[in-house]
Amino acid sequence: MAGSRLFVRWRDGRIEVRLNEAGRVVAREAFGRVVAAERDPTHEWHAGLNSPIDPSEDTDSPLAALDRQREISTNAELAYMTLNEQFLNEGEAWAWLSTFQIALRSTAVANGLLSEEKLAACEPELMNFIRTIQQFLFGLAECL
Amino acid sequence: MLVFARARRRSGTSFQFTTLNGTTFLPSSDYGVGLSLTTATCDTRAMAPLSPRLSSTQGDVLTEDLVKTERPWNVIVWDDPVTPMSVVVVIFRKIFGYSQNKCTQLMLTVHHEGRAVVWSGQRERAESYCVKLQVAGLQSTIENVE
């Protein structure tokens, strides 16, 4: 049973990553795109990373926006740096989950997949990427 | 008649008093009879309801009311079609420290109603929680309770 799981928590608290090479390629692409989007304002995912905090205001508090940018970058860079690790600690696993989730939501926002109908009608390649990321998230959520 | 006395120094050291209706008089000596004369001609009936102590008490009550009417800020999480339910539960537990049951209830509220209030309180804390939820990849905003 445990052999089919992508992430396994050991008794000592570490989380084992059981992704094969193809899985790590998808993870590398997702993490790399989040890092790039946070640094590049013209990136297609950039808008998805900067959604409003208080929609009643024209602009958000600069300190809150800066805080968000720093934390997203930190998580994405940590996830990217630990891509080839076999075991993750709690903080690294949280960084992986956060970055996968940001990649998933940014993909949905960038492609206008904001309803069940539009998601069901999207291209197979895009749907495959979304389902793969969701699978990773299910696995990580079971361990955290 | 209510009389207010306005003192004006004449030549030398003595004062001349002029009332607001134009009457002038001289005190028999500086700060002596003249002042007592002014007090004696004041009609204080109109001042009776304006007790300084009463107005001070009213001010205190008003200030207290202002503090009580300060409204809390809500942190809202919005539904989206791609985020797995179990991930939302993990994120709520991690950020707010709520029980598994409460996290599941909040997640189901988001799923069925399109949004859920996950925290209420001070603006700065609401903003901080909102940023943490966005960093974890959930769509969240803050709003002032009407």
PDB file of C-alpha atoms in Angstrom:
ATOM      1  CA  MET A   1       0.000   0.000   0.000  1.00  0.00           C
ATOM      2  CA  ALA A   2       2.764   2.390   1.016  1.00  0.00           C
ATOM      3  CA  GLY A   3       4.540   1.626  -2.250  1.00  0.00           C
ATOM      4  CA  SER A   4       1.921   3.529  -4.241  1.00  0.00           C
ATOM      5  CA  ARG A   5       2.200   6.699  -2.188  1.00  0.00           C
ATOM      6  CA  LEU A   6       4.225   9.632  -3.478  1.00  0.00           C
ATOM      7  CA  PHE A   7       5.139  10.992  -0.040  1.00  0.00           C
ATOM      8  CA  VAL A   8       5.554   8.971   3.160  1.00  0.00           C
ATOM      9  CA  ARG A   9       6.064  10.290   6.682  1.00  0.00           C
ATOM     10  CA  TRP A  10       8.552   8.289   8.722  1.00  0.00           C
ATOM     11  CA  ARG A  11       8.389   7.834  12.483  1.00  0.00           C
ATOM     12  CA  ASP A  12      11.260  10.281  13.004  1.00  0.00           C
ATOM     13  CA  GLY A  13       9.174  13.034  11.362  1.00  0.00           C
ATOM     14  CA  ARG A  14      10.969  13.139   8.011  1.00  0.00           C
ATOM     15  CA  ILE A  15       8.925  12.978   4.830  1.00  0.00           C
ATOM     16  CA  GLU A  16      10.228  10.694   2.112  1.00  0.00           C
ATOM     17  CA  VAL A  17       9.795  11.844  -1.484  1.00  0.00           C
ATOM     18  CA  ARG A  18       9.030   8.888  -3.741  1.00  0.00           C
ATOM     19  CA  LEU A  19       8.695  10.799  -7.001  1.00  0.00           C
ATOM     20  CA  ASN A  20      10.368   9.214 -10.003  1.00  0.00           C
ATOM     21  CA  GLU A  21      12.372  11.258 -12.521  1.00  0.00           C
ATOM     22  CA  ALA A  22       9.265  12.234 -14.520  1.00  0.00           C
ATOM     23  CA  GLY A  23       7.555  13.422 -11.341  1.00  0.00           C
ATOM     24  CA  ARG A  24      10.575  15.500 -10.338  1.00  0.00           C
ATOM     25  CA  VAL A  25      10.618  17.082 -13.810  1.00  0.00           C
ATOM     26  CA  VAL A  26       7.016  18.260 -13.295  1.00  0.00           C
ATOM     27  CA  ALA A  27       7.906  19.525  -9.802  1.00  0.00           C
ATOM     28  CA  ARG A  28      10.967  21.344 -11.178  1.00  0.00           C
ATOM     29  CA  GLU A  29       8.837  23.038 -13.812  1.00  0.00           C
ATOM     30  CA  ALA A  30       6.192  24.119 -11.279  1.00  0.00           C
ATOM     31  CA  PHE A  31       8.679  25.427  -8.699  1.00  0.00           C
ATOM     32  CA  GLY A  32      10.810  27.133 -11.353  1.00  0.00           C
ATOM     33  CA  ARG A  33       7.817  28.936 -12.805  1.00  0.00           C
ATOM     34  CA  VAL A  34       6.719  30.253  -9.381  1.00  0.00           C
ATOM     35  CA  VAL A  35      10.251  31.597  -8.729  1.00  0.00           C
ATOM     36  CA  ALA A  36      10.307  33.213 -12.180  1.00  0.00           C
ATOM     37  CA  ALA A  37       6.785  34.674 -11.849  1.00  0.00           C
ATOM     38  CA  GLU A  38       7.595  36.323  -8.542  1.00  0.00           C
ATOM     39  CA  ARG A  39      10.638  38.016 -10.069  1.00  0.00           C
ATOM     40  CA  ASP A  40       9.211  38.912 -13.479  1.00  0.00           C
ATOM     41  CA  PRO A  41       6.207  41.299 -13.608  1.00  0.00           C
ATOM     42  CA  THR A  42       5.485  40.276 -17.219  1.00  0.00           C
ATOM     43  CA  HIS A  43       5.234  36.566 -16.406  1.00  0.00           C
ATOM     44  CA  GLU A  44       1.763  35.073 -17.081  1.00  0.00           C
ATOM     45  CA  TRP A  45       1.550  33.853 -13.463  1.00  0.00           C
ATOM     46  CA  HIS A  46       2.605  37.171 -11.903  1.00  0.00           C
ATOM     47  CA  ALA A  47      -0.944  38.582 -11.683  1.00  0.00           C
ATOM     48  CA  GLY A  48      -2.137  35.421  -9.958  1.00  0.00           C
ATOM     49  CA  LEU A  49       0.501  35.897  -7.265  1.00  0.00           C
ATOM     50  CA  ASN A  50      -0.560  39.476  -6.556  1.00  0.00           C
ATOM     51  CA  SER A  51      -4.300  39.252  -5.987  1.00  0.00           C
ATOM     52  CA  PRO A  52      -5.833  41.974  -3.765  1.00  0.00           C
ATOM     53  CA  ILE A  53      -5.714  41.701   0.010  1.00  0.00           C
ATOM     54  CA  ASP A  54      -8.350  44.389   0.699  1.00  0.00           C
ATOM     55  CA  PRO A  55     -10.557  44.852  -2.400  1.00  0.00           C
ATOM     56  CA  SER A  56     -12.195  47.968  -0.875  1.00  0.00           C
ATOM     57  CA  GLU A  57      -8.899  49.837  -1.272  1.00  0.00           C
ATOM     58  CA  ASP A  58      -7.318  50.914  -4.565  1.00  0.00           C
ATOM     59  CA  THR A  59      -3.934  49.633  -3.472  1.00  0.00           C
ATOM     60  CA  ASP A  60      -2.966  47.156  -0.787  1.00  0.00           C
ATOM     61  CA  SER A  61      -0.789  47.935   2.179  1.00  0.00           C
ATOM     62  CA  PRO A  62       2.777  47.940   0.759  1.00  0.00           C
ATOM     63  CA  LEU A  63       4.127  46.169   3.842  1.00  0.00           C
ATOM     64  CA  ALA A  64       1.607  43.326   3.506  1.00  0.00           C
ATOM     65  CA  ALA A  65       2.331  43.002  -0.240  1.00  0.00           C
ATOM     66  CA  LEU A  66       6.076  42.957   0.405  1.00  0.00           C
ATOM     67  CA  ASP A  67       5.630  40.365   3.132  1.00  0.00           C
ATOM     68  CA  ARG A  68       3.675  38.134   0.735  1.00  0.00           C
ATOM     69  CA  GLN A  69       6.254  38.507  -2.049  1.00  0.00           C
ATOM     70  CA  ARG A  70       9.108  37.632   0.330  1.00  0.00           C
ATOM     71  CA  GLU A  71       7.352  34.560   1.762  1.00  0.00           C
ATOM     72  CA  ILE A  72       6.288  33.211  -1.645  1.00  0.00           C
ATOM     73  CA  SER A  73       9.845  33.640  -2.955  1.00  0.00           C
ATOM     74  CA  THR A  74      11.359  32.015   0.127  1.00  0.00           C
ATOM     75  CA  ASN A  75       9.043  28.994  -0.111  1.00  0.00           C
ATOM     76  CA  ALA A  76       9.524  28.585  -3.866  1.00  0.00           C
ATOM     77  CA  GLU A  77      13.312  28.891  -3.653  1.00  0.00           C
ATOM     78  CA  LEU A  78      13.472  26.420  -0.756  1.00  0.00           C
ATOM     79  CA  ALA A  79      11.283  23.973  -2.686  1.00  0.00           C
ATOM     80  CA  TYR A  80      13.457  24.381  -5.785  1.00  0.00           C
ATOM     81  CA  MET A  81      16.664  23.839  -3.812  1.00  0.00           C
ATOM     82  CA  THR A  82      15.351  20.617  -2.242  1.00  0.00           C
ATOM     83  CA  LEU A  83      14.049  19.142  -5.519  1.00  0.00           C
ATOM     84  CA  ASN A  84      16.512  16.248  -5.552  1.00  0.00           C
ATOM     85  CA  GLU A  85      16.296  15.408  -1.843  1.00  0.00           C
ATOM     86  CA  GLN A  86      15.032  12.012  -0.822  1.00  0.00           C
ATOM     87  CA  PHE A  87      13.796  13.244   2.580  1.00  0.00           C
ATOM     88  CA  LEU A  88      12.180  16.562   3.557  1.00  0.00           C
ATOM     89  CA  ASN A  89      11.714  18.052   6.995  1.00  0.00           C
ATOM     90  CA  GLU A  90       8.422  19.652   8.093  1.00  0.00           C
ATOM     91  CA  GLY A  91       9.346  23.167   6.878  1.00  0.00           C
ATOM     92  CA  GLU A  92      10.571  21.919   3.493  1.00  0.00           C
ATOM     93  CA  ALA A  93       7.414  19.833   3.018  1.00  0.00           C
ATOM     94  CA  TRP A  94       5.292  22.902   3.832  1.00  0.00           C
ATOM     95  CA  ALA A  95       7.293  24.901   1.256  1.00  0.00           C
ATOM     96  CA  TRP A  96       6.623  22.165  -1.337  1.00  0.00           C
ATOM     97  CA  LEU A  97       2.871  22.133  -0.559  1.00  0.00           C
ATOM     98  CA  SER A  98       2.579  25.948  -0.662  1.00  0.00           C
ATOM     99  CA  THR A  99       4.508  26.208  -3.917  1.00  0.00           C
ATOM    100  CA  PHE A 100       2.581  23.386  -5.603  1.00  0.00           C
ATOM    101  CA  GLN A 101      -0.683  25.037  -4.519  1.00  0.00           C
ATOM    102  CA  ILE A 102       0.446  28.435  -5.857  1.00  0.00           C
ATOM    103  CA  ALA A 103       1.466  26.806  -9.138  1.00  0.00           C
ATOM    104  CA  LEU A 104      -1.930  25.110  -9.373  1.00  0.00           C
ATOM    105  CA  ARG A 105      -3.942  28.254  -8.664  1.00  0.00           C
ATOM    106  CA  SER A 106      -1.761  30.409 -10.924  1.00  0.00           C
ATOM    107  CA  THR A 107      -2.280  27.925 -13.766  1.00  0.00           C
ATOM    108  CA  ALA A 108      -6.047  28.125 -13.232  1.00  0.00           C
ATOM    109  CA  VAL A 109      -6.065  31.945 -13.093  1.00  0.00           C
ATOM    110  CA  ALA A 110      -3.752  32.347 -16.115  1.00  0.00           C
ATOM    111  CA  ASN A 111      -5.957  30.037 -18.218  1.00  0.00           C
ATOM    112  CA  GLY A 112      -9.281  31.403 -16.981  1.00  0.00           C
ATOM    113  CA  LEU A 113     -10.255  28.110 -15.331  1.00  0.00           C
ATOM    114  CA  LEU A 114     -12.439  29.709 -12.683  1.00  0.00           C
ATOM    115  CA  SER A 115     -15.422  27.331 -12.873  1.00  0.00           C
ATOM    116  CA  GLU A 116     -15.979  23.579 -12.983  1.00  0.00           C
ATOM    117  CA  GLU A 117     -17.281  23.825 -16.566  1.00  0.00           C
ATOM    118  CA  LYS A 118     -14.220  25.661 -17.872  1.00  0.00           C
ATOM    119  CA  LEU A 119     -11.921  23.265 -16.050  1.00  0.00           C
ATOM    120  CA  ALA A 120     -13.668  20.269 -17.629  1.00  0.00           C
ATOM    121  CA  ALA A 121     -13.353  21.856 -21.091  1.00  0.00           C
ATOM    122  CA  CYS A 122      -9.640  22.694 -20.942  1.00  0.00           C
ATOM    123  CA  GLU A 123      -6.982  21.125 -23.212  1.00  0.00           C
ATOM    124  CA  PRO A 124      -5.787  17.597 -22.311  1.00  0.00           C
ATOM    125  CA  GLU A 125      -2.171  18.675 -21.843  1.00  0.00           C
ATOM    126  CA  LEU A 126      -3.182  21.402 -19.416  1.00  0.00           C
ATOM    127  CA  MET A 127      -5.569  19.062 -17.641  1.00  0.00           C
ATOM    128  CA  ASN A 128      -2.759  16.504 -17.294  1.00  0.00           C
ATOM    129  CA  PHE A 129      -0.501  19.110 -15.655  1.00  0.00           C
ATOM    130  CA  ILE A 130      -3.313  20.138 -13.254  1.00  0.00           C
ATOM    131  CA  ARG A 131      -4.135  16.529 -12.313  1.00  0.00           C
ATOM    132  CA  THR A 132      -0.458  15.748 -11.679  1.00  0.00           C
ATOM    133  CA  ILE A 133      -0.031  18.746  -9.366  1.00  0.00           C
ATOM    134  CA  GLN A 134      -3.265  17.813  -7.570  1.00  0.00           C
ATOM    135  CA  GLN A 135      -1.918  14.294  -7.081  1.00  0.00           C
ATOM    136  CA  PHE A 136       1.253  15.677  -5.490  1.00  0.00           C
ATOM    137  CA  LEU A 137      -0.864  17.899  -3.235  1.00  0.00           C
ATOM    138  CA  PHE A 138      -3.046  14.985  -2.093  1.00  0.00           C
ATOM    139  CA  GLY A 139       0.089  13.046  -1.185  1.00  0.00           C
ATOM    140  CA  LEU A 140       1.668  15.920   0.750  1.00  0.00           C
ATOM    141  CA  ALA A 141      -1.575  16.826   2.566  1.00  0.00           C
ATOM    142  CA  GLU A 142      -1.724  13.269   3.947  1.00  0.00           C
ATOM    143  CA  CYS A 143       1.712  13.713   5.515  1.00  0.00           C
ATOM    144  CA  LEU A 144       1.271  17.193   7.004  1.00  0.00           C
TER     145      LEU A 144
ATOM    146  CA  MET B   1     -30.400  91.071  32.941  1.00  0.00           C
ATOM    147  CA  LEU B   2     -27.123  89.255  32.538  1.00  0.00           C
ATOM    148  CA  VAL B   3     -24.222  91.616  32.894  1.00  0.00           C
ATOM    149  CA  PHE B   4     -20.655  91.002  31.923  1.00  0.00           C
ATOM    150  CA  ALA B   5     -18.120  93.516  33.103  1.00  0.00           C
ATOM    151  CA  ARG B   6     -15.174  94.471  30.944  1.00  0.00           C
ATOM    152  CA  ALA B   7     -12.323  96.162  32.827  1.00  0.00           C
ATOM    153  CA  ARG B   8     -10.321  98.882  31.166  1.00  0.00           C
ATOM    154  CA  ARG B   9      -7.368 100.643  32.738  1.00  0.00           C
ATOM    155  CA  ARG B  10      -7.775 104.374  32.927  1.00  0.00           C
ATOM    156  CA  SER B  11      -4.975 106.806  33.547  1.00  0.00           C
ATOM    157  CA  GLY B  12      -3.082 106.063  36.715  1.00  0.00           C
ATOM    158  CA  THR B  13      -3.807 102.795  38.506  1.00  0.00           C
ATOM    159  CA  SER B  14      -7.616 102.732  38.751  1.00  0.00           C
ATOM    160  CA  PHE B  15     -10.047 100.766  36.460  1.00  0.00           C
ATOM    161  CA  GLN B  16     -13.262 101.728  34.703  1.00  0.00           C
ATOM    162  CA  PHE B  17     -15.835  98.964  34.226  1.00  0.00           C
ATOM    163  CA  THR B  18     -18.059  98.867  31.173  1.00  0.00           C
ATOM    164  CA  THR B  19     -20.945  96.423  30.842  1.00  0.00           C
ATOM    165  CA  LEU B  20     -21.894  94.957  27.503  1.00  0.00           C
ATOM    166  CA  ASN B  21     -24.986  97.160  27.367  1.00  0.00           C
ATOM    167  CA  GLY B  22     -22.789 100.271  27.572  1.00  0.00           C
ATOM    168  CA  THR B  23     -23.177 101.269  31.212  1.00  0.00           C
ATOM    169  CA  THR B  24     -19.920 102.380  32.827  1.00  0.00           C
ATOM    170  CA  PHE B  25     -19.102 102.696  36.468  1.00  0.00           C
ATOM    171  CA  LEU B  26     -16.066 103.209  38.606  1.00  0.00           C
ATOM    172  CA  PRO B  27     -15.168 100.921  41.437  1.00  0.00           C
ATOM    173  CA  SER B  28     -14.543 102.636  44.697  1.00  0.00           C
ATOM    174  CA  SER B  29     -11.180 100.886  44.895  1.00  0.00           C
ATOM    175  CA  ASP B  30      -9.284  98.547  42.571  1.00  0.00           C
ATOM    176  CA  TYR B  31     -10.381  94.858  42.861  1.00  0.00           C
ATOM    177  CA  GLY B  32     -12.641  95.706  45.788  1.00  0.00           C
ATOM    178  CA  VAL B  33     -16.157  97.064  45.614  1.00  0.00           C
ATOM    179  CA  GLY B  34     -16.199  97.158  41.821  1.00  0.00           C
ATOM    180  CA  LEU B  35     -15.819  93.380  41.556  1.00  0.00           C
ATOM    181  CA  SER B  36     -18.371  92.655  44.202  1.00  0.00           C
ATOM    182  CA  LEU B  37     -20.776  95.079  42.492  1.00  0.00           C
ATOM    183  CA  THR B  38     -20.428  93.172  39.190  1.00  0.00           C
ATOM    184  CA  THR B  39     -21.170  89.875  40.898  1.00  0.00           C
ATOM    185  CA  ALA B  40     -24.147  91.330  42.623  1.00  0.00           C
ATOM    186  CA  THR B  41     -25.740  92.497  39.363  1.00  0.00           C
ATOM    187  CA  CYS B  42     -25.386  89.159  37.570  1.00  0.00           C
ATOM    188  CA  ASP B  43     -28.603  87.268  36.947  1.00  0.00           C
ATOM    189  CA  THR B  44     -27.587  83.606  37.104  1.00  0.00           C
ATOM    190  CA  ARG B  45     -31.002  82.054  36.464  1.00  0.00           C
ATOM    191  CA  ALA B  46     -30.164  81.373  32.823  1.00  0.00           C
ATOM    192  CA  MET B  47     -26.997  79.558  33.785  1.00  0.00           C
ATOM    193  CA  ALA B  48     -28.632  77.151  36.206  1.00  0.00           C
ATOM    194  CA  PRO B  49     -29.249  74.214  33.776  1.00  0.00           C
ATOM    195  CA  LEU B  50     -25.721  74.348  32.351  1.00  0.00           C
ATOM    196  CA  SER B  51     -23.933  72.396  35.014  1.00  0.00           C
ATOM    197  CA  PRO B  52     -20.250  71.841  34.040  1.00  0.00           C
ATOM    198  CA  ARG B  53     -20.210  68.464  35.828  1.00  0.00           C
ATOM    199  CA  LEU B  54     -23.140  67.178  33.743  1.00  0.00           C
ATOM    200  CA  SER B  55     -21.591  68.094  30.388  1.00  0.00           C
ATOM    201  CA  SER B  56     -18.298  66.438  31.393  1.00  0.00           C
ATOM    202  CA  THR B  57     -20.162  63.191  32.157  1.00  0.00           C
ATOM    203  CA  GLN B  58     -21.916  63.266  28.784  1.00  0.00           C
ATOM    204  CA  GLY B  59     -18.549  63.602  27.025  1.00  0.00           C
ATOM    205  CA  ASP B  60     -17.214  60.529  28.794  1.00  0.00           C
ATOM    206  CA  VAL B  61     -20.191  58.419  27.719  1.00  0.00           C
ATOM    207  CA  LEU B  62     -19.825  59.474  24.084  1.00  0.00           C
ATOM    208  CA  THR B  63     -16.148  58.487  24.028  1.00  0.00           C
ATOM    209  CA  GLU B  64     -17.012  55.058  25.397  1.00  0.00           C
ATOM    210  CA  ASP B  65     -19.634  54.561  22.669  1.00  0.00           C
ATOM    211  CA  LEU B  66     -17.039  55.251  19.977  1.00  0.00           C
ATOM    212  CA  VAL B  67     -14.784  52.483  21.263  1.00  0.00           C
ATOM    213  CA  LYS B  68     -17.652  49.993  21.383  1.00  0.00           C
ATOM    214  CA  THR B  69     -18.704  50.614  17.782  1.00  0.00           C
ATOM    215  CA  GLU B  70     -15.302  49.725  16.248  1.00  0.00           C
ATOM    216  CA  ARG B  71     -16.087  46.933  13.781  1.00  0.00           C
ATOM    217  CA  PRO B  72     -13.987  43.801  13.287  1.00  0.00           C
ATOM    218  CA  TRP B  73     -12.356  42.723  10.031  1.00  0.00           C
ATOM    219  CA  ASN B  74     -13.167  39.380   8.449  1.00  0.00           C
ATOM    220  CA  VAL B  75     -10.697  37.138   6.633  1.00  0.00           C
ATOM    221  CA  ILE B  76     -12.533  35.521   3.705  1.00  0.00           C
ATOM    222  CA  VAL B  77     -11.422  32.429   1.779  1.00  0.00           C
ATOM    223  CA  TRP B  78     -12.924  32.026  -1.701  1.00  0.00           C
ATOM    224  CA  ASP B  79     -13.720  28.838  -3.571  1.00  0.00           C
ATOM    225  CA  ASP B  80     -11.851  27.760  -6.695  1.00  0.00           C
ATOM    226  CA  PRO B  81     -12.349  24.685  -8.858  1.00  0.00           C
ATOM    227  CA  VAL B  82      -8.814  23.273  -8.716  1.00  0.00           C
ATOM    228  CA  THR B  83      -7.715  23.247  -5.046  1.00  0.00           C
ATOM    229  CA  PRO B  84      -8.087  19.809  -3.394  1.00  0.00           C
ATOM    230  CA  MET B  85     -10.285  19.810  -0.264  1.00  0.00           C
ATOM    231  CA  SER B  86      -7.721  18.026   1.881  1.00  0.00           C
ATOM    232  CA  VAL B  87      -5.154  20.732   1.078  1.00  0.00           C
ATOM    233  CA  VAL B  88      -7.519  23.463   2.281  1.00  0.00           C
ATOM    234  CA  VAL B  89      -7.993  21.608   5.581  1.00  0.00           C
ATOM    235  CA  VAL B  90      -4.224  21.241   6.073  1.00  0.00           C
ATOM    236  CA  ILE B  91      -3.654  24.939   5.342  1.00  0.00           C
ATOM    237  CA  PHE B  92      -6.350  26.058   7.817  1.00  0.00           C
ATOM    238  CA  ARG B  93      -4.932  23.770  10.509  1.00  0.00           C
ATOM    239  CA  LYS B  94      -1.401  24.970   9.903  1.00  0.00           C
ATOM    240  CA  ILE B  95      -2.199  28.705   9.830  1.00  0.00           C
ATOM    241  CA  PHE B  96      -4.936  29.025  12.466  1.00  0.00           C
ATOM    242  CA  GLY B  97      -4.317  25.926  14.595  1.00  0.00           C
ATOM    243  CA  TYR B  98      -8.018  25.014  14.488  1.00  0.00           C
ATOM    244  CA  SER B  99      -9.216  21.459  15.179  1.00  0.00           C
ATOM    245  CA  GLN B 100      -9.631  18.993  12.321  1.00  0.00           C
ATOM    246  CA  ASN B 101     -13.448  19.256  12.653  1.00  0.00           C
ATOM    247  CA  LYS B 102     -13.506  23.047  12.507  1.00  0.00           C
ATOM    248  CA  CYS B 103     -11.132  23.077   9.522  1.00  0.00           C
ATOM    249  CA  THR B 104     -13.326  20.551   7.708  1.00  0.00           C
ATOM    250  CA  GLN B 105     -16.467  22.603   8.451  1.00  0.00           C
ATOM    251  CA  LEU B 106     -14.833  25.784   7.138  1.00  0.00           C
ATOM    252  CA  MET B 107     -13.597  23.993   4.022  1.00  0.00           C
ATOM    253  CA  LEU B 108     -17.124  22.662   3.341  1.00  0.00           C
ATOM    254  CA  THR B 109     -18.553  26.181   3.797  1.00  0.00           C
ATOM    255  CA  VAL B 110     -16.099  27.470   1.197  1.00  0.00           C
ATOM    256  CA  HIS B 111     -17.011  24.604  -1.124  1.00  0.00           C
ATOM    257  CA  HIS B 112     -20.804  24.949  -0.833  1.00  0.00           C
ATOM    258  CA  GLU B 113     -21.259  28.695  -0.355  1.00  0.00           C
ATOM    259  CA  GLY B 114     -18.343  29.946  -2.435  1.00  0.00           C
ATOM    260  CA  ARG B 115     -16.696  31.687   0.509  1.00  0.00           C
ATOM    261  CA  ALA B 116     -16.245  31.446   4.271  1.00  0.00           C
ATOM    262  CA  VAL B 117     -15.209  33.766   7.073  1.00  0.00           C
ATOM    263  CA  VAL B 118     -12.259  31.983   8.627  1.00  0.00           C
ATOM    264  CA  TRP B 119     -11.183  34.620  11.161  1.00  0.00           C
ATOM    265  CA  SER B 120     -12.448  37.947  12.568  1.00  0.00           C
ATOM    266  CA  GLY B 121     -10.719  40.643  14.573  1.00  0.00           C
ATOM    267  CA  GLN B 122      -8.184  43.437  14.449  1.00  0.00           C
ATOM    268  CA  ARG B 123      -7.272  44.773  11.008  1.00  0.00           C
ATOM    269  CA  GLU B 124      -3.517  44.176  11.277  1.00  0.00           C
ATOM    270  CA  ARG B 125      -3.967  40.532  12.281  1.00  0.00           C
ATOM    271  CA  ALA B 126      -6.598  40.017   9.590  1.00  0.00           C
ATOM    272  CA  GLU B 127      -4.179  41.366   6.989  1.00  0.00           C
ATOM    273  CA  SER B 128      -1.419  39.112   8.282  1.00  0.00           C
ATOM    274  CA  TYR B 129      -3.628  35.984   8.148  1.00  0.00           C
ATOM    275  CA  CYS B 130      -4.800  36.951   4.661  1.00  0.00           C
ATOM    276  CA  VAL B 131      -1.196  37.172   3.463  1.00  0.00           C
ATOM    277  CA  LYS B 132      -0.384  33.782   5.031  1.00  0.00           C
ATOM    278  CA  LEU B 133      -3.339  32.187   3.233  1.00  0.00           C
ATOM    279  CA  GLN B 134      -2.264  33.747  -0.074  1.00  0.00           C
ATOM    280  CA  VAL B 135       1.303  32.559   0.471  1.00  0.00           C
ATOM    281  CA  ALA B 136      -0.148  29.059   0.918  1.00  0.00           C
ATOM    282  CA  GLY B 137      -1.941  29.472  -2.417  1.00  0.00           C
ATOM    283  CA  LEU B 138      -5.546  30.087  -1.335  1.00  0.00           C
ATOM    284  CA  GLN B 139      -7.590  32.984  -2.658  1.00  0.00           C
ATOM    285  CA  SER B 140      -8.334  35.202   0.327  1.00  0.00           C
ATOM    286  CA  THR B 141      -9.286  38.799   1.075  1.00  0.00           C
ATOM    287  CA  ILE B 142     -10.210  40.923   4.088  1.00  0.00           C
ATOM    288  CA  GLU B 143     -13.378  42.982   4.577  1.00  0.00           C
ATOM    289  CA  ASN B 144     -14.767  45.274   7.245  1.00  0.00           C
ATOM    290  CA  VAL B 145     -17.925  43.904   8.915  1.00  0.00           C
ATOM    291  CA  GLU B 146     -20.939  46.106   8.075  1.00  0.00           C
TER     292      GLU B 146
END
